[in-house]
């Protein structure tokens, strides 16, 4: 039974910000710590600080020969069943991060030259160089270290969706990045079927780690070794083609140099530039979040249906009495079409019997597409604000001022104002343009017709291309995240 089913959320995976795991069994995805380094939002930044301080504490203990401190740091690592990630058959039971494995990992870290030579820089590097550590262990360790942030995130999602939190539940060990020590206490947690549950943002999960031993050796170390062998007159790996050209095959290099992770350490310590170049390449090209289809397959849920989500919005009768339903449905369709560029939604509660409301705030994590473009233009947009107006009547200055009143240079000055229809649409668009030109506050109006156009574009952008039809297309297809309607509307605000 999925989280959405257990708590009767009436939501599908594409409309949820977290992974909709089964509350009893495991879902085959993992947390990759490198994603937290590359995301610009405050939550991810705090997680990265936790990971960085913990790992540096471990490396310091090794380099200073302090086995007691190392044991204190590592022995606290537990089997984190709360996320329901991994490949366990039947009920979730962790993936073996128990006392024996922790002791073995501790020994491998201590004897490896990777730590003492400074080769290890981040937690994810251990998957390349330390025996016994793979994506499952990296994900487990990451969960332990950022447990405090996951608890905070879970509490936020529970509050937004009305999921019951139980008081007085032991938090498990939580890493304190200031004191560099483990702490624990009681807190509020979700407890379905008598077991605590931690929700995880879907934007930070992957099928595999961004850094892998196979990729590092085959695509980075091996080419360097091939060049070295070609430059070595006595090399036994060099072959000569009929044309006289000398070459070394990658297969021969793998047979000669391939091996365990300690071999990777030896090869990398003497060629530090190769490893640093590999890390820099990965930093510049971070892994992509799982898309809707990949998440659907991983969770065993239905694929995204943008048109059904749109239909739910369009079928909502206008009027104050349906404002809450309209707001929830808009939240659903926007969360689906704007993922993974906009994440971590905060949905406010209705005020004064739903006559007033401040609706949705998204965190802008985009590096490409429309929302990445807005950021690069220098417009404050770390958060994108959304107001929903399910009115029969026209919009005027009060509605525009309400949204602009939420703007600030730190929070952001870009927002979406959704409504049903406007008889004097051009007049209101001019008001938006006045606000942009005079106050640098950018409000993008979306009525039902605009939302339909936006969904049509998203469907087209995410539909596989038939190579036979490419030459017949009159204009270039939109790409995911481009949101041409928003771009054109923004352009008209400032032109």
mmCIF file of N, CA and C in Angstrom, residues 90-155:
data_model
loop_
_atom_site.group_PDB
_atom_site.id
_atom_site.type_symbol
_atom_site.label_atom_id
_atom_site.label_comp_id
_atom_site.label_asym_id
_atom_site.label_seq_id
_atom_site.Cartn_x
_atom_site.Cartn_y
_atom_site.Cartn_z
ATOM 1 N N UNK A 90 9.988 -8.689 0.169
ATOM 2 C CA UNK A 90 9.025 -8.689 1.261
ATOM 3 C C UNK A 90 9.126 -7.395 2.043
ATOM 4 N N UNK A 91 8.963 -7.479 3.366
ATOM 5 C CA UNK A 91 8.972 -6.284 4.191
ATOM 6 C C UNK A 91 10.353 -5.635 4.204
ATOM 7 N N UNK A 92 10.356 -4.276 4.284
ATOM 8 C CA UNK A 92 11.618 -3.548 4.339
ATOM 9 C C UNK A 92 12.392 -3.971 5.577
ATOM 10 N N UNK A 93 13.702 -4.218 5.397
ATOM 11 C CA UNK A 93 14.518 -4.599 6.543
ATOM 12 C C UNK A 93 15.946 -4.066 6.413
ATOM 13 N N UNK A 94 16.090 -2.957 5.682
ATOM 14 C CA UNK A 94 17.438 -2.418 5.522
ATOM 15 C C UNK A 94 18.224 -3.258 4.532
ATOM 16 N N UNK A 95 19.472 -2.885 4.315
ATOM 17 C CA UNK A 95 20.278 -3.611 3.346
ATOM 18 C C UNK A 95 21.621 -4.002 3.943
ATOM 19 N N UNK A 96 21.600 -4.350 5.239
ATOM 20 C CA UNK A 96 22.799 -4.931 5.815
ATOM 21 C C UNK A 96 23.758 -3.966 6.460
ATOM 22 N N UNK A 97 23.380 -2.691 6.685
ATOM 23 C CA UNK A 97 24.289 -1.756 7.340
ATOM 24 C C UNK A 97 24.243 -2.001 8.844
ATOM 25 N N UNK A 98 24.605 -3.206 9.223
ATOM 26 C CA UNK A 98 24.602 -3.595 10.623
ATOM 27 C C UNK A 98 25.988 -3.493 11.224
ATOM 28 N N UNK A 99 26.146 -3.895 12.501
ATOM 29 C CA UNK A 99 27.430 -3.754 13.214
ATOM 30 C C UNK A 99 28.596 -4.423 12.498
ATOM 31 N N UNK A 100 28.379 -5.631 11.952
ATOM 32 C CA UNK A 100 29.483 -6.339 11.304
ATOM 33 C C UNK A 100 29.977 -5.577 10.083
ATOM 34 N N UNK A 101 29.034 -5.117 9.234
ATOM 35 C CA UNK A 101 29.437 -4.414 8.018
ATOM 36 C C UNK A 101 30.080 -3.076 8.363
ATOM 37 N N UNK A 102 29.530 -2.384 9.367
ATOM 38 C CA UNK A 102 30.126 -1.113 9.778
ATOM 39 C C UNK A 102 31.566 -1.329 10.241
ATOM 40 N N UNK A 103 31.796 -2.412 10.983
ATOM 41 C CA UNK A 103 33.143 -2.721 11.447
ATOM 42 C C UNK A 103 34.077 -3.021 10.272
ATOM 43 N N UNK A 104 33.556 -3.743 9.277
ATOM 44 C CA UNK A 104 34.369 -4.072 8.110
ATOM 45 C C UNK A 104 34.688 -2.824 7.286
ATOM 46 N N UNK A 105 33.692 -1.959 7.121
ATOM 47 C CA UNK A 105 33.917 -0.712 6.376
ATOM 48 C C UNK A 105 34.930 0.156 7.115
ATOM 49 N N UNK A 106 34.807 0.205 8.434
ATOM 50 C CA UNK A 106 35.749 0.980 9.243
ATOM 51 C C UNK A 106 37.174 0.494 9.033
ATOM 52 N N UNK A 107 37.355 -0.837 9.011
ATOM 53 C CA UNK A 107 38.683 -1.406 8.795
ATOM 54 C C UNK A 107 39.191 -1.073 7.403
ATOM 55 N N UNK A 108 38.310 -1.210 6.383
ATOM 56 C CA UNK A 108 38.723 -0.924 5.003
ATOM 57 C C UNK A 108 39.110 0.538 4.827
ATOM 58 N N UNK A 109 38.385 1.430 5.475
ATOM 59 C CA UNK A 109 38.722 2.854 5.409
ATOM 60 C C UNK A 109 40.077 3.120 6.042
ATOM 61 N N UNK A 110 40.319 2.442 7.169
ATOM 62 C CA UNK A 110 41.546 2.691 7.914
ATOM 63 C C UNK A 110 42.781 2.238 7.143
ATOM 64 N N UNK A 111 42.715 1.066 6.525
ATOM 65 C CA UNK A 111 43.893 0.518 5.850
ATOM 66 C C UNK A 111 44.072 1.054 4.438
ATOM 67 N N UNK A 112 43.035 1.665 3.875
ATOM 68 C CA UNK A 112 43.136 2.158 2.507
ATOM 69 C C UNK A 112 43.987 3.422 2.425
ATOM 70 N N UNK A 113 44.784 3.514 1.363
ATOM 71 C CA UNK A 113 45.580 4.717 1.135
ATOM 72 C C UNK A 113 44.722 5.872 0.626
ATOM 73 N N UNK A 114 43.457 5.588 0.294
ATOM 74 C CA UNK A 114 42.597 6.627 -0.285
ATOM 75 C C UNK A 114 42.376 7.773 0.687
ATOM 76 N N UNK A 115 42.256 7.456 1.985
ATOM 77 C CA UNK A 115 42.016 8.509 2.974
ATOM 78 C C UNK A 115 43.297 9.252 3.311
ATOM 79 N N UNK A 116 44.362 8.515 3.593
ATOM 80 C CA UNK A 116 45.596 9.155 4.044
ATOM 81 C C UNK A 116 46.267 9.966 2.962
ATOM 82 N N UNK A 117 45.995 9.661 1.691
ATOM 83 C CA UNK A 117 46.600 10.421 0.589
ATOM 84 C C UNK A 117 45.743 11.600 0.146
ATOM 85 N N UNK A 118 44.565 11.768 0.750
ATOM 86 C CA UNK A 118 43.692 12.877 0.372
ATOM 87 C C UNK A 118 42.846 12.604 -0.847
ATOM 88 N N UNK A 119 42.831 11.343 -1.303
ATOM 89 C CA UNK A 119 42.052 11.007 -2.498
ATOM 90 C C UNK A 119 40.553 11.116 -2.222
ATOM 91 N N UNK A 120 40.148 10.753 -1.016
ATOM 92 C CA UNK A 120 38.728 10.826 -0.656
ATOM 93 C C UNK A 120 38.353 12.264 -0.315
ATOM 94 N N UNK A 121 37.432 12.822 -1.067
ATOM 95 C CA UNK A 121 36.983 14.191 -0.842
ATOM 96 C C UNK A 121 35.540 14.251 -0.365
ATOM 97 N N UNK A 122 34.718 13.321 -0.854
ATOM 98 C CA UNK A 122 33.293 13.313 -0.541
ATOM 99 C C UNK A 122 32.848 11.891 -0.234
ATOM 100 N N UNK A 123 31.695 11.785 0.410
ATOM 101 C CA UNK A 123 31.159 10.478 0.770
ATOM 102 C C UNK A 123 31.040 9.572 -0.447
ATOM 103 N N UNK A 124 30.567 10.119 -1.572
ATOM 104 C CA UNK A 124 30.335 9.284 -2.748
ATOM 105 C C UNK A 124 31.628 8.732 -3.351
ATOM 106 N N UNK A 125 32.786 9.344 -3.010
ATOM 107 C CA UNK A 125 34.060 8.835 -3.504
ATOM 108 C C UNK A 125 34.367 7.444 -2.952
ATOM 109 N N UNK A 126 33.829 7.138 -1.775
ATOM 110 C CA UNK A 126 34.129 5.837 -1.159
ATOM 111 C C UNK A 126 33.611 4.681 -2.002
ATOM 112 N N UNK A 127 32.558 4.918 -2.806
ATOM 113 C CA UNK A 127 32.037 3.854 -3.674
ATOM 114 C C UNK A 127 33.049 3.473 -4.756
ATOM 115 N N UNK A 128 33.982 4.372 -5.058
ATOM 116 C CA UNK A 128 35.012 4.091 -6.057
ATOM 117 C C UNK A 128 36.199 3.340 -5.461
ATOM 118 N N UNK A 129 36.506 3.629 -4.192
ATOM 119 C CA UNK A 129 37.800 3.205 -3.658
ATOM 120 C C UNK A 129 37.760 2.272 -2.443
ATOM 121 N N UNK A 130 36.611 2.121 -1.796
ATOM 122 C CA UNK A 130 36.568 1.343 -0.559
ATOM 123 C C UNK A 130 35.732 0.082 -0.768
ATOM 124 N N UNK A 131 36.352 -1.071 -0.522
ATOM 125 C CA UNK A 131 35.644 -2.341 -0.669
ATOM 126 C C UNK A 131 34.454 -2.409 0.288
ATOM 127 N N UNK A 132 33.366 -3.006 -0.196
ATOM 128 C CA UNK A 132 32.179 -3.178 0.635
ATOM 129 C C UNK A 132 31.203 -2.032 0.573
ATOM 130 N N UNK A 133 31.541 -0.971 -0.177
ATOM 131 C CA UNK A 133 30.658 0.195 -0.269
ATOM 132 C C UNK A 133 30.139 0.327 -1.697
ATOM 133 N N UNK A 134 28.822 0.303 -1.847
ATOM 134 C CA UNK A 134 28.163 0.498 -3.129
ATOM 135 C C UNK A 134 27.005 1.463 -2.961
ATOM 136 N N UNK A 135 26.139 1.514 -3.969
ATOM 137 C CA UNK A 135 25.057 2.502 -3.938
ATOM 138 C C UNK A 135 24.105 2.289 -2.778
ATOM 139 N N UNK A 136 23.865 1.020 -2.380
ATOM 140 C CA UNK A 136 22.957 0.769 -1.269
ATOM 141 C C UNK A 136 23.523 1.292 0.040
ATOM 142 N N UNK A 137 24.817 1.054 0.268
ATOM 143 C CA UNK A 137 25.450 1.525 1.500
ATOM 144 C C UNK A 137 25.551 3.053 1.501
ATOM 145 N N UNK A 138 25.916 3.637 0.357
ATOM 146 C CA UNK A 138 25.985 5.096 0.259
ATOM 147 C C UNK A 138 24.630 5.717 0.580
ATOM 148 N N UNK A 139 23.571 5.134 0.037
ATOM 149 C CA UNK A 139 22.219 5.642 0.293
ATOM 150 C C UNK A 139 21.859 5.503 1.766
ATOM 151 N N UNK A 140 22.199 4.362 2.362
ATOM 152 C CA UNK A 140 21.923 4.134 3.787
ATOM 153 C C UNK A 140 22.653 5.149 4.658
ATOM 154 N N UNK A 141 23.949 5.324 4.387
ATOM 155 C CA UNK A 141 24.744 6.256 5.182
ATOM 156 C C UNK A 141 24.207 7.678 5.023
ATOM 157 N N UNK A 142 23.875 8.056 3.791
ATOM 158 C CA UNK A 142 23.319 9.386 3.549
ATOM 159 C C UNK A 142 22.026 9.592 4.331
ATOM 160 N N UNK A 143 21.162 8.582 4.318
ATOM 161 C CA UNK A 143 19.901 8.671 5.067
ATOM 162 C C UNK A 143 20.166 8.904 6.543
ATOM 163 N N UNK A 144 21.118 8.175 7.109
ATOM 164 C CA UNK A 144 21.471 8.371 8.516
ATOM 165 C C UNK A 144 21.915 9.802 8.787
ATOM 166 N N UNK A 145 22.795 10.310 7.935
ATOM 167 C CA UNK A 145 23.392 11.619 8.189
ATOM 168 C C UNK A 145 22.373 12.744 8.045
ATOM 169 N N UNK A 146 21.495 12.655 7.040
ATOM 170 C CA UNK A 146 20.535 13.749 6.810
ATOM 171 C C UNK A 146 19.173 13.440 7.428
ATOM 172 N N UNK A 147 19.116 12.488 8.356
ATOM 173 C CA UNK A 147 17.841 12.097 8.946
ATOM 174 C C UNK A 147 17.090 13.310 9.515
ATOM 175 N N UNK A 148 17.815 14.220 10.143
ATOM 176 C CA UNK A 148 17.163 15.403 10.705
ATOM 177 C C UNK A 148 16.435 16.221 9.659
ATOM 178 N N UNK A 149 17.054 16.397 8.485
ATOM 179 C CA UNK A 149 16.425 17.158 7.410
ATOM 180 C C UNK A 149 15.258 16.380 6.803
ATOM 181 N N UNK A 150 15.384 15.049 6.733
ATOM 182 C CA UNK A 150 14.272 14.237 6.223
ATOM 183 C C UNK A 150 13.084 14.272 7.171
ATOM 184 N N UNK A 151 13.346 14.312 8.476
ATOM 185 C CA UNK A 151 12.257 14.446 9.445
ATOM 186 C C UNK A 151 11.537 15.774 9.243
ATOM 187 N N UNK A 152 12.314 16.844 9.075
ATOM 188 C CA UNK A 152 11.726 18.168 8.845
ATOM 189 C C UNK A 152 10.898 18.181 7.561
ATOM 190 N N UNK A 153 11.433 17.578 6.502
ATOM 191 C CA UNK A 153 10.708 17.517 5.232
ATOM 192 C C UNK A 153 9.422 16.712 5.377
ATOM 193 N N UNK A 154 9.498 15.579 6.068
ATOM 194 C CA UNK A 154 8.320 14.735 6.269
ATOM 195 C C UNK A 154 7.241 15.487 7.047
ATOM 196 N N UNK A 155 7.646 16.216 8.064
ATOM 197 C CA UNK A 155 6.687 17.003 8.842
ATOM 198 C C UNK A 155 6.018 18.067 7.976
#
